[in-house]
Amino acid sequence: MEKQTQEATTNTPSKPKRPRRTNKRPKNTAQSSRPANADVAGNQETKGANTTKGKVWSIDDFPVAEVEGKLRFHDLNLPDRVIKSIAEMGFEYCSEIQAETLPMTLLGYDIIGQAQTGTGKTAAFLIAMISDFLDYPLEEKRPNNFARGLIIAPTRELAIQIADEAEKLTSNCHLNVVTLVGGLSYEKQKIALETENVDILVATPGRLLDFARSRKVQLGKVECLVLDEADRMLSMGFIPDVKSIIRMTPHKETRQTMLFSATFPKDIQALAQQWTYFPKEVSVVPKEATNQNIEQVIYTVEADQKWPVLKQLIQENGGQRTIIFANRRDETRDLYERLRKANINCAILSGEVAQDKRVKTLKNFKDGVIQVLVATDVAGRGIHVDNVQLVVNYALPEDPEDYVHRIGRTGRGGETGKSVSFASEDDAFMIPEIEKVVGESIRCEYMVDTNR
Ligand code: AMP
């Protein structure tokens, strides 16, 4: 299996950042020199206990061999409770963005990171934030609606995905995660703010601003701010909201800021500089426009042959976790009905499906309860599910960039995947544009329904 090659470039801030903290935990060089549970000190209690069947968990229970060129989580002097969660999640070595950012963010530096989904950027910022909060427990009592960490993401799906990962990474400590996103019950979120500690707040801009303006959540003591997918926030028109939110947080010199974006148009470059304080800039860009672990093929078909060929394809690949993309909501609905009638275990994920239903559908898909998901591009952006074996483009996307996004739902985390794209007389003219974006020619096969 060929692993996706990535290229990392870094530059050191011109002037060292004034240390945000003065009493940073001393560096633990020897793997087990810190007594087990040492970081349980302070006023933070363990949630999912640091013990397994009465035995205290220590970093020695998580052996990871040293490998040249790879950074282990062991080497970062993380709190044991964070390392334990990392071990439970099955991570061993830092991904490139983690190896580039963590040594700096753990020291309190700000980050401007160019990284796409799939690079491990979520864990990169969460591990830094959680470790910091455990190392520096709150010294004062304050109402529980004051957020310590704030993560702003452009879409509900991404926010929920981040919150899921935050829950896993905090499973062995008492830090609490609260999610505020539009489209889900306002009332439930309000109750969460009233009854839970807002240690880590994950939010989309609009809903967050509603709660912050009515002072149901307080941002004046935020210690760590993350802006994820900043370029998408720009393209979705959220920057004015994000600016208002940032104005409610402490000054950039007294908070830590991590900004991630897949691309850096001029506006984002300017905002990134404005919002961060002597940031370290890191870029992890895939060398290839698309992942080499994905086998791509285009089926050229006559328009009336698309459905029978698709049915055959799905039936032949019985049981494979599959996402089918269509361009319009009515197309997704039509396809979903046809698949259902053909007794294919499927569900629909498009903008017309209520948000709570979308979250449930995504969960069922992740859990393997649903085999085939029919999605539009907008809804599809939120699908970060491992082990998707097949992506089908029932119609070629109108924007060639969407092709890369779509097929990137498979072949994640070093797995192999396949994409099959249907091109008929209506959209075959798009092929050269798509090939330009992916930087290679894509194999074409002429297909007809063999049962015809
Ligand atoms: P992200 O780019 O944050 O969406 O992460 C992509 C996927 O990589 C997620 O499923 C993560 O759980 C997983 N991941 C993150 N860091 C690591 C790591 N160090 N080792 C293995 N998998 C990881």
PDB file of N, CA and C in Angstrom, residues 36 58 60 67 70 73 122 125 133 172 222 230 253 257 294-295 308 312 314 344 366 376 391 402 423 438-439 445 448:
ATOM      1  N   ALA A  36       3.442   7.535  37.328  1.00  0.00           N
ATOM      2  CA  ALA A  36       2.131   7.316  36.734  1.00  0.00           C
ATOM      3  C   ALA A  36       1.140   8.193  37.460  1.00  0.00           C
ATOM      4  N   SER A  58      -0.088   3.460  32.886  1.00  0.00           N
ATOM      5  CA  SER A  58       1.068   4.338  32.697  1.00  0.00           C
ATOM      6  C   SER A  58       1.474   4.280  31.226  1.00  0.00           C
ATOM      7  N   ASP A  60       3.971   3.263  29.992  1.00  0.00           N
ATOM      8  CA  ASP A  60       4.629   1.993  29.651  1.00  0.00           C
ATOM      9  C   ASP A  60       3.640   0.962  29.102  1.00  0.00           C
ATOM     10  N   VAL A  67      11.050   5.251  15.669  1.00  0.00           N
ATOM     11  CA  VAL A  67      11.327   5.065  14.248  1.00  0.00           C
ATOM     12  C   VAL A  67      11.907   6.363  13.716  1.00  0.00           C
ATOM     13  N   LYS A  70      10.074   9.709  12.454  1.00  0.00           N
ATOM     14  CA  LYS A  70       8.689   9.804  12.949  1.00  0.00           C
ATOM     15  C   LYS A  70       8.692  10.304  14.375  1.00  0.00           C
ATOM     16  N   PHE A  73       3.938  10.277  20.032  1.00  0.00           N
ATOM     17  CA  PHE A  73       3.267  11.140  21.009  1.00  0.00           C
ATOM     18  C   PHE A  73       4.015  11.093  22.341  1.00  0.00           C
ATOM     19  N   THR A 122      -7.278  18.086  13.186  1.00  0.00           N
ATOM     20  CA  THR A 122      -8.195  18.198  14.332  1.00  0.00           C
ATOM     21  C   THR A 122      -7.487  17.764  15.612  1.00  0.00           C
ATOM     22  N   PHE A 125      -4.783  20.332  16.863  1.00  0.00           N
ATOM     23  CA  PHE A 125      -5.130  21.472  17.735  1.00  0.00           C
ATOM     24  C   PHE A 125      -5.770  21.017  19.042  1.00  0.00           C
ATOM     25  N   PHE A 133      -4.859  22.785  29.054  1.00  0.00           N
ATOM     26  CA  PHE A 133      -5.875  22.950  30.100  1.00  0.00           C
ATOM     27  C   PHE A 133      -5.596  22.022  31.290  1.00  0.00           C
ATOM     28  N   ASN A 172     -10.429  10.546  29.281  1.00  0.00           N
ATOM     29  CA  ASN A 172      -9.775  10.172  30.535  1.00  0.00           C
ATOM     30  C   ASN A 172      -9.541  11.353  31.473  1.00  0.00           C
ATOM     31  N   VAL A 222     -11.548  33.223  27.171  1.00  0.00           N
ATOM     32  CA  VAL A 222     -11.057  32.152  26.288  1.00  0.00           C
ATOM     33  C   VAL A 222      -9.525  32.138  26.312  1.00  0.00           C
ATOM     34  N   ALA A 230     -10.737  28.168   7.634  1.00  0.00           N
ATOM     35  CA  ALA A 230     -10.967  29.612   7.537  1.00  0.00           C
ATOM     36  C   ALA A 230     -11.378  30.013   6.119  1.00  0.00           C
ATOM     37  N   GLU A 253      -2.643  38.729  22.380  1.00  0.00           N
ATOM     38  CA  GLU A 253      -1.413  38.481  23.151  1.00  0.00           C
ATOM     39  C   GLU A 253      -1.673  37.582  24.355  1.00  0.00           C
ATOM     40  N   THR A 257      -3.871  31.315  19.617  1.00  0.00           N
ATOM     41  CA  THR A 257      -4.736  31.219  18.435  1.00  0.00           C
ATOM     42  C   THR A 257      -4.135  30.253  17.419  1.00  0.00           C
ATOM     43  N   ILE A 294      -6.342   6.212  -4.256  1.00  0.00           N
ATOM     44  CA  ILE A 294      -7.689   6.075  -4.831  1.00  0.00           C
ATOM     45  C   ILE A 294      -7.580   5.664  -6.297  1.00  0.00           C
ATOM     46  N   GLU A 295      -8.192   4.532  -6.618  1.00  0.00           N
ATOM     47  CA  GLU A 295      -8.240   4.112  -8.022  1.00  0.00           C
ATOM     48  C   GLU A 295      -9.417   4.840  -8.668  1.00  0.00           C
ATOM     49  N   PRO A 308     -29.331   1.543 -14.546  1.00  0.00           N
ATOM     50  CA  PRO A 308     -29.039   0.094 -14.532  1.00  0.00           C
ATOM     51  C   PRO A 308     -27.556  -0.219 -14.270  1.00  0.00           C
ATOM     52  N   GLN A 312     -26.144  -2.334 -10.978  1.00  0.00           N
ATOM     53  CA  GLN A 312     -25.254  -3.496 -11.140  1.00  0.00           C
ATOM     54  C   GLN A 312     -23.960  -3.305 -10.335  1.00  0.00           C
ATOM     55  N   ILE A 314     -23.435  -1.453  -7.668  1.00  0.00           N
ATOM     56  CA  ILE A 314     -23.654  -1.558  -6.218  1.00  0.00           C
ATOM     57  C   ILE A 314     -23.889  -3.027  -5.842  1.00  0.00           C
ATOM     58  N   ILE A 344     -31.605  -1.985  -1.708  1.00  0.00           N
ATOM     59  CA  ILE A 344     -30.236  -1.625  -1.304  1.00  0.00           C
ATOM     60  C   ILE A 344     -30.334  -0.770  -0.041  1.00  0.00           C
ATOM     61  N   LYS A 366     -21.511   5.597   9.717  1.00  0.00           N
ATOM     62  CA  LYS A 366     -20.225   5.309  10.372  1.00  0.00           C
ATOM     63  C   LYS A 366     -20.254   3.964  11.061  1.00  0.00           C
ATOM     64  N   THR A 376     -25.424  15.181  -1.650  1.00  0.00           N
ATOM     65  CA  THR A 376     -25.079  16.333  -2.499  1.00  0.00           C
ATOM     66  C   THR A 376     -23.723  16.864  -2.025  1.00  0.00           C
ATOM     67  N   VAL A 391     -16.630   5.548  -3.928  1.00  0.00           N
ATOM     68  CA  VAL A 391     -17.367   6.795  -4.151  1.00  0.00           C
ATOM     69  C   VAL A 391     -17.856   6.776  -5.589  1.00  0.00           C
ATOM     70  N   ASP A 402     -14.852  20.158  -6.785  1.00  0.00           N
ATOM     71  CA  ASP A 402     -15.746  19.273  -6.037  1.00  0.00           C
ATOM     72  C   ASP A 402     -15.426  17.805  -6.319  1.00  0.00           C
ATOM     73  N   ALA A 423     -20.055   9.527 -16.772  1.00  0.00           N
ATOM     74  CA  ALA A 423     -20.065  10.672 -17.682  1.00  0.00           C
ATOM     75  C   ALA A 423     -20.963  10.320 -18.857  1.00  0.00           C
ATOM     76  N   VAL A 438      -6.949  17.287 -11.196  1.00  0.00           N
ATOM     77  CA  VAL A 438      -6.308  16.157 -10.504  1.00  0.00           C
ATOM     78  C   VAL A 438      -4.877  15.914 -11.003  1.00  0.00           C
ATOM     79  N   GLY A 439      -4.540  16.547 -12.104  1.00  0.00           N
ATOM     80  CA  GLY A 439      -3.166  16.467 -12.579  1.00  0.00           C
ATOM     81  C   GLY A 439      -2.803  15.145 -13.245  1.00  0.00           C
ATOM     82  N   GLU A 445     -13.969   3.894 -19.250  1.00  0.00           N
ATOM     83  CA  GLU A 445     -14.502   2.627 -19.748  1.00  0.00           C
ATOM     84  C   GLU A 445     -15.915   2.870 -20.252  1.00  0.00           C
ATOM     85  N   VAL A 448     -22.296  -0.527 -20.582  1.00  0.00           N
ATOM     86  CA  VAL A 448     -23.732  -0.702 -20.830  1.00  0.00           C
ATOM     87  C   VAL A 448     -24.238  -1.727 -19.837  1.00  0.00           C
TER      88      VAL A 448
END
